């Protein structure tokens, strides 16, 4: 069916004059229903050339169920952020868009607690920021040290290896953490240009101590790269005070925006290394020489086209950062801790064992439970999804088969949701048969 004037008006949100809308509707009525036409030269372009029919699935309305996303992310998005993402888009190179990007930069600086000028949001998920950091800082043949105590260290090691770095690793089993003495010993031995550490290791539910690590890295002329995708806004992290050189996060966890944008910030030390390379970064899309201009961070008066940023995603990210600023970082940290402690006590009351024994090392946003003896963890998760419409997850990477993960972050972080999660888990433990996986 061809759109009517009312349809045009609804789509435009009453943004266009009625006379213009009427003209658009009349012009639309003149569009032929068939594309077959003959030119004066006898050239035919018709629908007979289409051999693949429209897929039946695309002729049905979009359907997506409502779920309580109590896993490690993404988390449920609050109506205010959904509304921001649903606003009419503007051009990615419009001055108003640059103003919104400037707001995002300031919001990230607050969330990261940094005054770094080279602060921006990547057009992509947390993996995009992860690759951006490695690709821009490291050159082929340079030494990189990666702390691996879960999946995110494994990912960074593979990314660095793929682009030609000499990768060295510190290793702990899931749930383990590294002492500053262990880190310093490895730095002295391998002399890397970059050291990676996951602050929020969501695959095991560990929040890693960061104090002093930046100072040790700088002692050995090494830059510190920290992953805070699962921890930002939920656990204390202070980029400048803790001497972190590159910090990144994702939009879809405690920030509660849809997946698809990834805040990142580079210190002056990192920028010196990044902009004095002998070789170009392996990725054009992630090249900070271009991205720094796109975000207005290079001091040049004009921003040039580099790529089309996710306009709606940036709208949502800006709103999520505004919500965090309104609440206050310290209030957000304490709120996540309070709800996490409520959840931890409820889990222990059910007779379950928390995977991270040391309370101070538990990630407030993602709680890990040792798989209860005698149960098939996949059956537990399937039961909870089917009967309660709640998503919990199992382990990830090296923690698969070791843990169940419950995430309560941002909009989902409240005691009512914690109680709902506990009731669903208690029901599953009663209903699922006890038999080894």
mmCIF file of N, CA and C in Angstrom, residues 283-412:
data_model
loop_
_atom_site.group_PDB
_atom_site.id
_atom_site.type_symbol
_atom_site.label_atom_id
_atom_site.label_comp_id
_atom_site.label_asym_id
_atom_site.label_seq_id
_atom_site.Cartn_x
_atom_site.Cartn_y
_atom_site.Cartn_z
ATOM 1 N N UNK A 283 44.138 -0.937 10.851
ATOM 2 C CA UNK A 283 42.735 -0.667 10.526
ATOM 3 C C UNK A 283 42.540 0.797 10.173
ATOM 4 N N UNK A 284 41.939 1.054 9.006
ATOM 5 C CA UNK A 284 41.588 2.435 8.637
ATOM 6 C C UNK A 284 40.437 2.934 9.503
ATOM 7 N N UNK A 285 39.418 2.089 9.696
ATOM 8 C CA UNK A 285 38.240 2.493 10.463
ATOM 9 C C UNK A 285 38.612 2.916 11.876
ATOM 10 N N UNK A 286 39.591 2.232 12.477
ATOM 11 C CA UNK A 286 39.941 2.479 13.871
ATOM 12 C C UNK A 286 41.162 3.381 14.030
ATOM 13 N N UNK A 287 41.612 3.987 12.953
ATOM 14 C CA UNK A 287 42.805 4.839 12.990
ATOM 15 C C UNK A 287 42.499 6.130 13.751
ATOM 16 N N UNK A 288 43.177 6.323 14.878
ATOM 17 C CA UNK A 288 42.902 7.487 15.708
ATOM 18 C C UNK A 288 43.334 8.794 15.063
ATOM 19 N N UNK A 289 44.180 8.748 14.068
ATOM 20 C CA UNK A 289 44.513 9.973 13.338
ATOM 21 C C UNK A 289 43.255 10.574 12.737
ATOM 22 N N UNK A 290 42.384 9.716 12.204
ATOM 23 C CA UNK A 290 41.124 10.175 11.613
ATOM 24 C C UNK A 290 40.037 10.358 12.678
ATOM 25 N N UNK A 291 39.957 9.431 13.620
ATOM 26 C CA UNK A 291 38.902 9.507 14.636
ATOM 27 C C UNK A 291 39.077 10.723 15.540
ATOM 28 N N UNK A 292 40.321 11.110 15.808
ATOM 29 C CA UNK A 292 40.543 12.282 16.654
ATOM 30 C C UNK A 292 39.989 13.540 15.996
ATOM 31 N N UNK A 293 40.054 13.599 14.659
ATOM 32 C CA UNK A 293 39.471 14.732 13.946
ATOM 33 C C UNK A 293 37.956 14.660 13.939
ATOM 34 N N UNK A 294 37.411 13.467 13.701
ATOM 35 C CA UNK A 294 35.958 13.282 13.653
ATOM 36 C C UNK A 294 35.317 13.702 14.976
ATOM 37 N N UNK A 295 36.044 13.498 16.084
ATOM 38 C CA UNK A 295 35.517 13.861 17.399
ATOM 39 C C UNK A 295 35.977 15.242 17.859
ATOM 40 N N UNK A 296 36.652 15.975 16.978
ATOM 41 C CA UNK A 296 37.050 17.336 17.318
ATOM 42 C C UNK A 296 38.148 17.411 18.361
ATOM 43 N N UNK A 297 38.999 16.378 18.410
ATOM 44 C CA UNK A 297 40.034 16.314 19.438
ATOM 45 C C UNK A 297 41.428 16.682 18.941
ATOM 46 N N UNK A 298 41.566 16.986 17.658
ATOM 47 C CA UNK A 298 42.906 17.212 17.108
ATOM 48 C C UNK A 298 43.269 18.689 16.986
ATOM 49 N N UNK A 299 42.394 19.574 17.454
ATOM 50 C CA UNK A 299 42.695 20.994 17.431
ATOM 51 C C UNK A 299 42.460 21.673 16.101
ATOM 52 N N UNK A 300 42.018 20.931 15.093
ATOM 53 C CA UNK A 300 41.767 21.525 13.780
ATOM 54 C C UNK A 300 40.368 22.134 13.745
ATOM 55 N N UNK A 301 40.194 23.226 12.991
ATOM 56 C CA UNK A 301 38.901 23.917 13.010
ATOM 57 C C UNK A 301 37.783 23.156 12.307
ATOM 58 N N UNK A 302 38.134 22.247 11.399
ATOM 59 C CA UNK A 302 37.109 21.556 10.606
ATOM 60 C C UNK A 302 37.161 20.058 10.844
ATOM 61 N N UNK A 303 35.985 19.474 11.057
ATOM 62 C CA UNK A 303 35.893 18.011 11.165
ATOM 63 C C UNK A 303 35.604 17.458 9.777
ATOM 64 N N UNK A 304 36.388 16.479 9.377
ATOM 65 C CA UNK A 304 36.235 15.884 8.057
ATOM 66 C C UNK A 304 35.547 14.521 8.157
ATOM 67 N N UNK A 305 34.893 14.152 7.061
ATOM 68 C CA UNK A 305 34.201 12.860 7.029
ATOM 69 C C UNK A 305 35.203 11.717 7.138
ATOM 70 N N UNK A 306 34.922 10.802 8.042
ATOM 71 C CA UNK A 306 35.713 9.579 8.158
ATOM 72 C C UNK A 306 34.830 8.354 7.992
ATOM 73 N N UNK A 307 33.747 8.288 8.756
ATOM 74 C CA UNK A 307 32.761 7.220 8.612
ATOM 75 C C UNK A 307 31.426 7.763 9.114
ATOM 76 N N UNK A 308 30.360 7.055 8.829
ATOM 77 C CA UNK A 308 29.045 7.474 9.304
ATOM 78 C C UNK A 308 28.819 6.886 10.693
ATOM 79 N N UNK A 309 28.846 7.734 11.674
ATOM 80 C CA UNK A 309 28.658 7.273 13.045
ATOM 81 C C UNK A 309 27.225 6.848 13.312
ATOM 82 N N UNK A 310 27.015 6.025 14.334
ATOM 83 C CA UNK A 310 25.667 5.547 14.679
ATOM 84 C C UNK A 310 24.871 6.622 15.396
ATOM 85 N N UNK A 311 24.192 7.456 14.631
ATOM 86 C CA UNK A 311 23.521 8.638 15.178
ATOM 87 C C UNK A 311 22.572 8.267 16.315
ATOM 88 N N UNK A 312 21.694 7.301 16.083
ATOM 89 C CA UNK A 312 20.737 6.907 17.127
ATOM 90 C C UNK A 312 21.461 6.321 18.335
ATOM 91 N N UNK A 313 22.524 5.585 18.078
ATOM 92 C CA UNK A 313 23.318 5.028 19.169
ATOM 93 C C UNK A 313 23.968 6.118 20.007
ATOM 94 N N UNK A 314 24.423 7.178 19.352
ATOM 95 C CA UNK A 314 25.011 8.286 20.088
ATOM 96 C C UNK A 314 23.953 9.042 20.894
ATOM 97 N N UNK A 315 22.743 9.164 20.340
ATOM 98 C CA UNK A 315 21.657 9.766 21.118
ATOM 99 C C UNK A 315 21.464 8.992 22.428
ATOM 100 N N UNK A 316 21.383 7.674 22.304
ATOM 101 C CA UNK A 316 21.144 6.822 23.474
ATOM 102 C C UNK A 316 22.305 6.889 24.453
ATOM 103 N N UNK A 317 23.531 6.870 23.927
ATOM 104 C CA UNK A 317 24.701 6.934 24.800
ATOM 105 C C UNK A 317 24.745 8.250 25.563
ATOM 106 N N UNK A 318 24.426 9.348 24.874
ATOM 107 C CA UNK A 318 24.419 10.639 25.564
ATOM 108 C C UNK A 318 23.428 10.637 26.724
ATOM 109 N N UNK A 319 22.241 10.037 26.490
ATOM 110 C CA UNK A 319 21.229 10.009 27.547
ATOM 111 C C UNK A 319 21.670 9.130 28.707
ATOM 112 N N UNK A 320 22.339 8.027 28.402
ATOM 113 C CA UNK A 320 22.796 7.135 29.471
ATOM 114 C C UNK A 320 23.862 7.814 30.329
ATOM 115 N N UNK A 321 24.749 8.564 29.690
ATOM 116 C CA UNK A 321 25.767 9.299 30.441
ATOM 117 C C UNK A 321 25.133 10.422 31.264
ATOM 118 N N UNK A 322 24.053 11.020 30.740
ATOM 119 C CA UNK A 322 23.333 12.052 31.496
ATOM 120 C C UNK A 322 22.714 11.456 32.764
ATOM 121 N N UNK A 323 22.146 10.264 32.641
ATOM 122 C CA UNK A 323 21.542 9.603 33.804
ATOM 123 C C UNK A 323 22.601 9.307 34.858
ATOM 124 N N UNK A 324 23.776 8.843 34.418
ATOM 125 C CA UNK A 324 24.863 8.573 35.360
ATOM 126 C C UNK A 324 25.314 9.860 36.051
ATOM 127 N N UNK A 325 25.415 10.948 35.294
ATOM 128 C CA UNK A 325 25.825 12.227 35.873
ATOM 129 C C UNK A 325 24.802 12.723 36.887
ATOM 130 N N UNK A 326 23.519 12.549 36.581
ATOM 131 C CA UNK A 326 22.460 12.978 37.501
ATOM 132 C C UNK A 326 22.505 12.174 38.797
ATOM 133 N N UNK A 327 22.762 10.889 38.681
ATOM 134 C CA UNK A 327 22.814 10.032 39.875
ATOM 135 C C UNK A 327 24.087 10.284 40.672
ATOM 136 N N UNK A 328 25.188 10.495 39.975
ATOM 137 C CA UNK A 328 26.486 10.669 40.624
ATOM 138 C C UNK A 328 27.239 9.351 40.673
ATOM 139 N N UNK A 329 28.510 9.388 40.316
ATOM 140 C CA UNK A 329 29.302 8.158 40.270
ATOM 141 C C UNK A 329 29.342 7.434 41.609
ATOM 142 N N UNK A 330 29.627 8.166 42.675
ATOM 143 C CA UNK A 330 29.748 7.510 43.980
ATOM 144 C C UNK A 330 28.433 6.874 44.412
ATOM 145 N N UNK A 331 27.319 7.541 44.106
ATOM 146 C CA UNK A 331 26.018 6.952 44.414
ATOM 147 C C UNK A 331 25.783 5.685 43.595
ATOM 148 N N UNK A 332 26.217 5.703 42.328
ATOM 149 C CA UNK A 332 26.061 4.526 41.478
ATOM 150 C C UNK A 332 26.892 3.364 42.008
ATOM 151 N N UNK A 333 28.123 3.643 42.415
ATOM 152 C CA UNK A 333 28.977 2.590 42.955
ATOM 153 C C UNK A 333 28.350 1.971 44.214
ATOM 154 N N UNK A 334 27.915 2.823 45.134
ATOM 155 C CA UNK A 334 27.364 2.314 46.399
ATOM 156 C C UNK A 334 26.055 1.568 46.169
ATOM 157 N N UNK A 335 25.250 2.042 45.217
ATOM 158 C CA UNK A 335 23.981 1.370 44.915
ATOM 159 C C UNK A 335 24.226 -0.032 44.364
ATOM 160 N N UNK A 336 25.165 -0.164 43.439
ATOM 161 C CA UNK A 336 25.467 -1.495 42.897
ATOM 162 C C UNK A 336 26.001 -2.429 43.986
ATOM 163 N N UNK A 337 26.816 -1.904 44.867
ATOM 164 C CA UNK A 337 27.348 -2.734 45.958
ATOM 165 C C UNK A 337 26.238 -3.186 46.892
ATOM 166 N N UNK A 338 25.329 -2.278 47.230
ATOM 167 C CA UNK A 338 24.229 -2.617 48.146
ATOM 168 C C UNK A 338 23.353 -3.717 47.560
ATOM 169 N N UNK A 339 22.980 -3.592 46.295
ATOM 170 C CA UNK A 339 22.131 -4.609 45.664
ATOM 171 C C UNK A 339 22.891 -5.924 45.510
ATOM 172 N N UNK A 340 24.163 -5.841 45.166
ATOM 173 C CA UNK A 340 24.967 -7.066 45.024
ATOM 174 C C UNK A 340 25.053 -7.813 46.348
ATOM 175 N N UNK A 341 25.257 -7.092 47.434
ATOM 176 C CA UNK A 341 25.347 -7.747 48.747
ATOM 177 C C UNK A 341 24.026 -8.400 49.132
ATOM 178 N N UNK A 342 22.923 -7.778 48.777
ATOM 179 C CA UNK A 342 21.601 -8.374 49.003
ATOM 180 C C UNK A 342 21.469 -9.680 48.221
ATOM 181 N N UNK A 343 21.924 -9.657 46.961
ATOM 182 C CA UNK A 343 21.880 -10.854 46.130
ATOM 183 C C UNK A 343 22.794 -11.935 46.688
ATOM 184 N N UNK A 344 24.012 -11.564 47.086
ATOM 185 C CA UNK A 344 24.961 -12.547 47.604
ATOM 186 C C UNK A 344 24.403 -13.268 48.836
ATOM 187 N N UNK A 345 23.791 -12.513 49.749
ATOM 188 C CA UNK A 345 23.226 -13.131 50.943
ATOM 189 C C UNK A 345 22.096 -14.084 50.570
ATOM 190 N N UNK A 346 21.244 -13.668 49.629
ATOM 191 C CA UNK A 346 20.150 -14.537 49.210
ATOM 192 C C UNK A 346 20.645 -15.829 48.575
ATOM 193 N N UNK A 347 21.699 -15.746 47.800
ATOM 194 C CA UNK A 347 22.268 -16.949 47.180
ATOM 195 C C UNK A 347 22.839 -17.895 48.235
ATOM 196 N N UNK A 348 23.519 -17.327 49.214
ATOM 197 C CA UNK A 348 24.074 -18.168 50.287
ATOM 198 C C UNK A 348 22.965 -18.784 51.127
ATOM 199 N N UNK A 349 21.855 -18.063 51.312
ATOM 200 C CA UNK A 349 20.707 -18.608 52.041
ATOM 201 C C UNK A 349 20.093 -19.793 51.296
ATOM 202 N N UNK A 350 20.265 -19.828 49.966
ATOM 203 C CA UNK A 350 19.785 -20.960 49.176
ATOM 204 C C UNK A 350 20.758 -22.130 49.207
ATOM 205 N N UNK A 351 21.849 -21.958 49.911
ATOM 206 C CA UNK A 351 22.845 -23.020 50.008
ATOM 207 C C UNK A 351 23.835 -23.026 48.855
ATOM 208 N N UNK A 352 23.868 -21.955 48.082
ATOM 209 C CA UNK A 352 24.775 -21.885 46.937
ATOM 210 C C UNK A 352 26.099 -21.240 47.342
ATOM 211 N N UNK A 353 27.143 -21.552 46.576
ATOM 212 C CA UNK A 353 28.478 -21.040 46.863
ATOM 213 C C UNK A 353 28.868 -19.980 45.833
ATOM 214 N N UNK A 354 29.292 -18.848 46.322
ATOM 215 C CA UNK A 354 29.772 -17.801 45.433
ATOM 216 C C UNK A 354 31.167 -18.169 44.924
ATOM 217 N N UNK A 355 31.384 -17.950 43.630
ATOM 218 C CA UNK A 355 32.628 -18.390 42.986
ATOM 219 C C UNK A 355 33.830 -17.587 43.474
ATOM 220 N N UNK A 356 33.668 -16.284 43.645
ATOM 221 C CA UNK A 356 34.745 -15.434 44.147
ATOM 222 C C UNK A 356 34.620 -15.377 45.675
ATOM 223 N N UNK A 357 35.586 -15.967 46.351
ATOM 224 C CA UNK A 357 35.490 -16.092 47.806
ATOM 225 C C UNK A 357 35.678 -14.751 48.508
ATOM 226 N N UNK A 358 36.624 -13.971 48.044
ATOM 227 C CA UNK A 358 36.937 -12.689 48.670
ATOM 228 C C UNK A 358 35.895 -11.660 48.260
ATOM 229 N N UNK A 359 35.142 -11.186 49.227
ATOM 230 C CA UNK A 359 34.068 -10.231 48.951
ATOM 231 C C UNK A 359 34.587 -8.979 48.259
ATOM 232 N N UNK A 360 35.787 -8.542 48.610
ATOM 233 C CA UNK A 360 36.343 -7.313 48.037
ATOM 234 C C UNK A 360 36.738 -7.479 46.576
ATOM 235 N N UNK A 361 36.838 -8.710 46.102
ATOM 236 C CA UNK A 361 37.216 -8.969 44.711
ATOM 237 C C UNK A 361 36.015 -9.336 43.844
ATOM 238 N N UNK A 362 34.817 -9.298 44.418
ATOM 239 C CA UNK A 362 33.621 -9.629 43.644
ATOM 240 C C UNK A 362 33.170 -8.426 42.817
ATOM 241 N N UNK A 363 32.847 -8.679 41.578
ATOM 242 C CA UNK A 363 32.336 -7.645 40.677
ATOM 243 C C UNK A 363 30.880 -7.350 41.044
ATOM 244 N N UNK A 364 30.544 -6.131 41.457
ATOM 245 C CA UNK A 364 29.170 -5.857 41.890
ATOM 246 C C UNK A 364 28.127 -6.043 40.791
ATOM 247 N N UNK A 365 28.515 -5.850 39.551
ATOM 248 C CA UNK A 365 27.555 -5.901 38.453
ATOM 249 C C UNK A 365 27.269 -7.308 37.954
ATOM 250 N N UNK A 366 28.226 -8.215 38.092
ATOM 251 C CA UNK A 366 28.072 -9.592 37.609
ATOM 252 C C UNK A 366 28.509 -10.558 38.709
ATOM 253 N N UNK A 367 27.547 -11.289 39.252
ATOM 254 C CA UNK A 367 27.818 -12.253 40.318
ATOM 255 C C UNK A 367 27.960 -13.648 39.732
ATOM 256 N N UNK A 368 28.992 -14.358 40.167
ATOM 257 C CA UNK A 368 29.205 -15.732 39.694
ATOM 258 C C UNK A 368 28.953 -16.714 40.832
ATOM 259 N N UNK A 369 28.243 -17.776 40.474
ATOM 260 C CA UNK A 369 27.879 -18.830 41.422
ATOM 261 C C UNK A 369 28.526 -20.124 40.965
ATOM 262 N N UNK A 370 29.184 -20.805 41.861
ATOM 263 C CA UNK A 370 29.702 -22.135 41.525
ATOM 264 C C UNK A 370 28.518 -23.039 41.189
ATOM 265 N N UNK A 371 28.608 -23.769 40.094
ATOM 266 C CA UNK A 371 27.493 -24.622 39.662
ATOM 267 C C UNK A 371 27.175 -25.614 40.775
ATOM 268 N N UNK A 372 25.931 -25.626 41.238
ATOM 269 C CA UNK A 372 25.582 -26.516 42.350
ATOM 270 C C UNK A 372 25.773 -27.990 41.984
ATOM 271 N N UNK A 373 26.312 -28.725 42.898
ATOM 272 C CA UNK A 373 26.648 -30.125 42.651
ATOM 273 C C UNK A 373 25.398 -30.942 42.304
ATOM 274 N N UNK A 374 25.530 -31.738 41.256
ATOM 275 C CA UNK A 374 24.452 -32.633 40.866
ATOM 276 C C UNK A 374 23.490 -32.065 39.841
ATOM 277 N N UNK A 375 23.650 -30.806 39.469
ATOM 278 C CA UNK A 375 22.739 -30.174 38.524
ATOM 279 C C UNK A 375 23.399 -29.977 37.162
ATOM 280 N N UNK A 376 22.580 -30.071 36.127
ATOM 281 C CA UNK A 376 22.995 -29.700 34.777
ATOM 282 C C UNK A 376 22.743 -28.199 34.628
ATOM 283 N N UNK A 377 23.809 -27.419 34.523
ATOM 284 C CA UNK A 377 23.656 -25.961 34.511
ATOM 285 C C UNK A 377 22.850 -25.470 33.314
ATOM 286 N N UNK A 378 22.958 -26.177 32.197
ATOM 287 C CA UNK A 378 22.180 -25.780 31.024
ATOM 288 C C UNK A 378 20.685 -25.994 31.269
ATOM 289 N N UNK A 379 20.351 -27.053 31.966
ATOM 290 C CA UNK A 379 18.943 -27.312 32.278
ATOM 291 C C UNK A 379 18.388 -26.244 33.215
ATOM 292 N N UNK A 380 19.178 -25.830 34.182
ATOM 293 C CA UNK A 380 18.741 -24.771 35.097
ATOM 294 C C UNK A 380 18.441 -23.486 34.336
ATOM 295 N N UNK A 381 19.361 -23.115 33.452
ATOM 296 C CA UNK A 381 19.178 -21.864 32.706
ATOM 297 C C UNK A 381 17.976 -21.944 31.769
ATOM 298 N N UNK A 382 17.813 -23.093 31.114
ATOM 299 C CA UNK A 382 16.683 -23.260 30.195
ATOM 300 C C UNK A 382 15.358 -23.196 30.948
ATOM 301 N N UNK A 383 15.300 -23.800 32.139
ATOM 302 C CA UNK A 383 14.075 -23.775 32.942
ATOM 303 C C UNK A 383 13.729 -22.332 33.341
ATOM 304 N N UNK A 384 14.731 -21.598 33.791
ATOM 305 C CA UNK A 384 14.493 -20.219 34.240
ATOM 306 C C UNK A 384 14.023 -19.347 33.079
ATOM 307 N N UNK A 385 14.615 -19.543 31.911
ATOM 308 C CA UNK A 385 14.189 -18.780 30.741
ATOM 309 C C UNK A 385 12.747 -19.141 30.350
ATOM 310 N N UNK A 386 12.433 -20.410 30.336
ATOM 311 C CA UNK A 386 11.109 -20.858 29.884
ATOM 312 C C UNK A 386 10.006 -20.459 30.844
ATOM 313 N N UNK A 387 10.239 -20.605 32.132
ATOM 314 C CA UNK A 387 9.170 -20.414 33.111
ATOM 315 C C UNK A 387 9.162 -19.028 33.760
ATOM 316 N N UNK A 388 10.261 -18.300 33.658
ATOM 317 C CA UNK A 388 10.325 -16.990 34.307
ATOM 318 C C UNK A 388 10.708 -15.858 33.348
ATOM 319 N N UNK A 389 11.023 -16.205 32.107
ATOM 320 C CA UNK A 389 11.451 -15.215 31.105
ATOM 321 C C UNK A 389 12.640 -14.377 31.614
ATOM 322 N N UNK A 390 13.520 -15.051 32.348
ATOM 323 C CA UNK A 390 14.706 -14.402 32.906
ATOM 324 C C UNK A 390 15.947 -15.012 32.275
ATOM 325 N N UNK A 391 16.862 -14.144 31.843
ATOM 326 C CA UNK A 391 18.136 -14.616 31.329
ATOM 327 C C UNK A 391 19.192 -14.583 32.433
ATOM 328 N N UNK A 392 19.700 -15.769 32.780
ATOM 329 C CA UNK A 392 20.988 -15.911 33.440
ATOM 330 C C UNK A 392 21.885 -16.574 32.403
ATOM 331 N N UNK A 393 23.178 -16.603 32.641
ATOM 332 C CA UNK A 393 24.052 -17.303 31.704
ATOM 333 C C UNK A 393 25.027 -18.197 32.453
ATOM 334 N N UNK A 394 25.649 -19.080 31.684
ATOM 335 C CA UNK A 394 26.739 -19.879 32.224
ATOM 336 C C UNK A 394 28.044 -19.115 32.092
ATOM 337 N N UNK A 395 29.145 -19.830 32.207
ATOM 338 C CA UNK A 395 30.449 -19.204 32.073
ATOM 339 C C UNK A 395 30.733 -18.808 30.635
ATOM 340 N N UNK A 396 31.889 -18.188 30.440
ATOM 341 C CA UNK A 396 32.304 -17.724 29.121
ATOM 342 C C UNK A 396 33.793 -18.012 28.974
ATOM 343 N N UNK A 397 34.170 -18.592 27.844
ATOM 344 C CA UNK A 397 35.572 -18.917 27.637
ATOM 345 C C UNK A 397 36.052 -19.931 28.661
ATOM 346 N N UNK A 398 37.101 -19.620 29.402
ATOM 347 C CA UNK A 398 37.665 -20.596 30.344
ATOM 348 C C UNK A 398 36.784 -20.899 31.547
ATOM 349 N N UNK A 399 35.738 -20.099 31.789
ATOM 350 C CA UNK A 399 34.869 -20.355 32.943
ATOM 351 C C UNK A 399 33.632 -21.182 32.596
ATOM 352 N N UNK A 400 33.518 -21.629 31.332
ATOM 353 C CA UNK A 400 32.377 -22.462 30.943
ATOM 354 C C UNK A 400 32.397 -23.759 31.759
ATOM 355 N N UNK A 401 31.238 -24.113 32.293
ATOM 356 C CA UNK A 401 31.144 -25.324 33.098
ATOM 357 C C UNK A 401 31.544 -25.133 34.547
ATOM 358 N N UNK A 402 31.951 -23.903 34.883
ATOM 359 C CA UNK A 402 32.382 -23.623 36.253
ATOM 360 C C UNK A 402 31.378 -22.765 37.021
ATOM 361 N N UNK A 403 30.676 -21.867 36.305
ATOM 362 C CA UNK A 403 29.857 -20.873 37.002
ATOM 363 C C UNK A 403 28.525 -20.640 36.308
ATOM 364 N N UNK A 404 27.585 -20.114 37.092
ATOM 365 C CA UNK A 404 26.392 -19.436 36.588
ATOM 366 C C UNK A 404 26.604 -17.949 36.843
ATOM 367 N N UNK A 405 26.100 -17.101 35.941
ATOM 368 C CA UNK A 405 26.319 -15.661 36.092
ATOM 369 C C UNK A 405 24.989 -14.914 36.142
ATOM 370 N N UNK A 406 24.867 -14.043 37.141
ATOM 371 C CA UNK A 406 23.699 -13.183 37.302
ATOM 372 C C UNK A 406 24.187 -11.734 37.258
ATOM 373 N N UNK A 407 23.643 -10.958 36.347
ATOM 374 C CA UNK A 407 24.030 -9.556 36.232
ATOM 375 C C UNK A 407 22.883 -8.634 36.596
ATOM 376 N N UNK A 408 23.105 -7.763 37.551
ATOM 377 C CA UNK A 408 22.134 -6.721 37.929
ATOM 378 C C UNK A 408 22.877 -5.393 37.878
ATOM 379 N N UNK A 409 22.656 -4.647 36.794
ATOM 380 C CA UNK A 409 23.435 -3.417 36.591
ATOM 381 C C UNK A 409 22.560 -2.315 36.026
ATOM 382 N N UNK A 410 22.919 -1.082 36.379
ATOM 383 C CA UNK A 410 22.188 0.055 35.855
ATOM 384 C C UNK A 410 20.706 -0.006 36.178
ATOM 385 N N UNK A 411 19.880 0.060 35.148
ATOM 386 C CA UNK A 411 18.419 0.060 35.288
ATOM 387 C C UNK A 411 17.901 -1.201 35.990
ATOM 388 N N UNK A 412 18.590 -2.308 35.806
ATOM 389 C CA UNK A 412 18.165 -3.572 36.415
ATOM 390 C C UNK A 412 18.638 -3.724 37.851
#
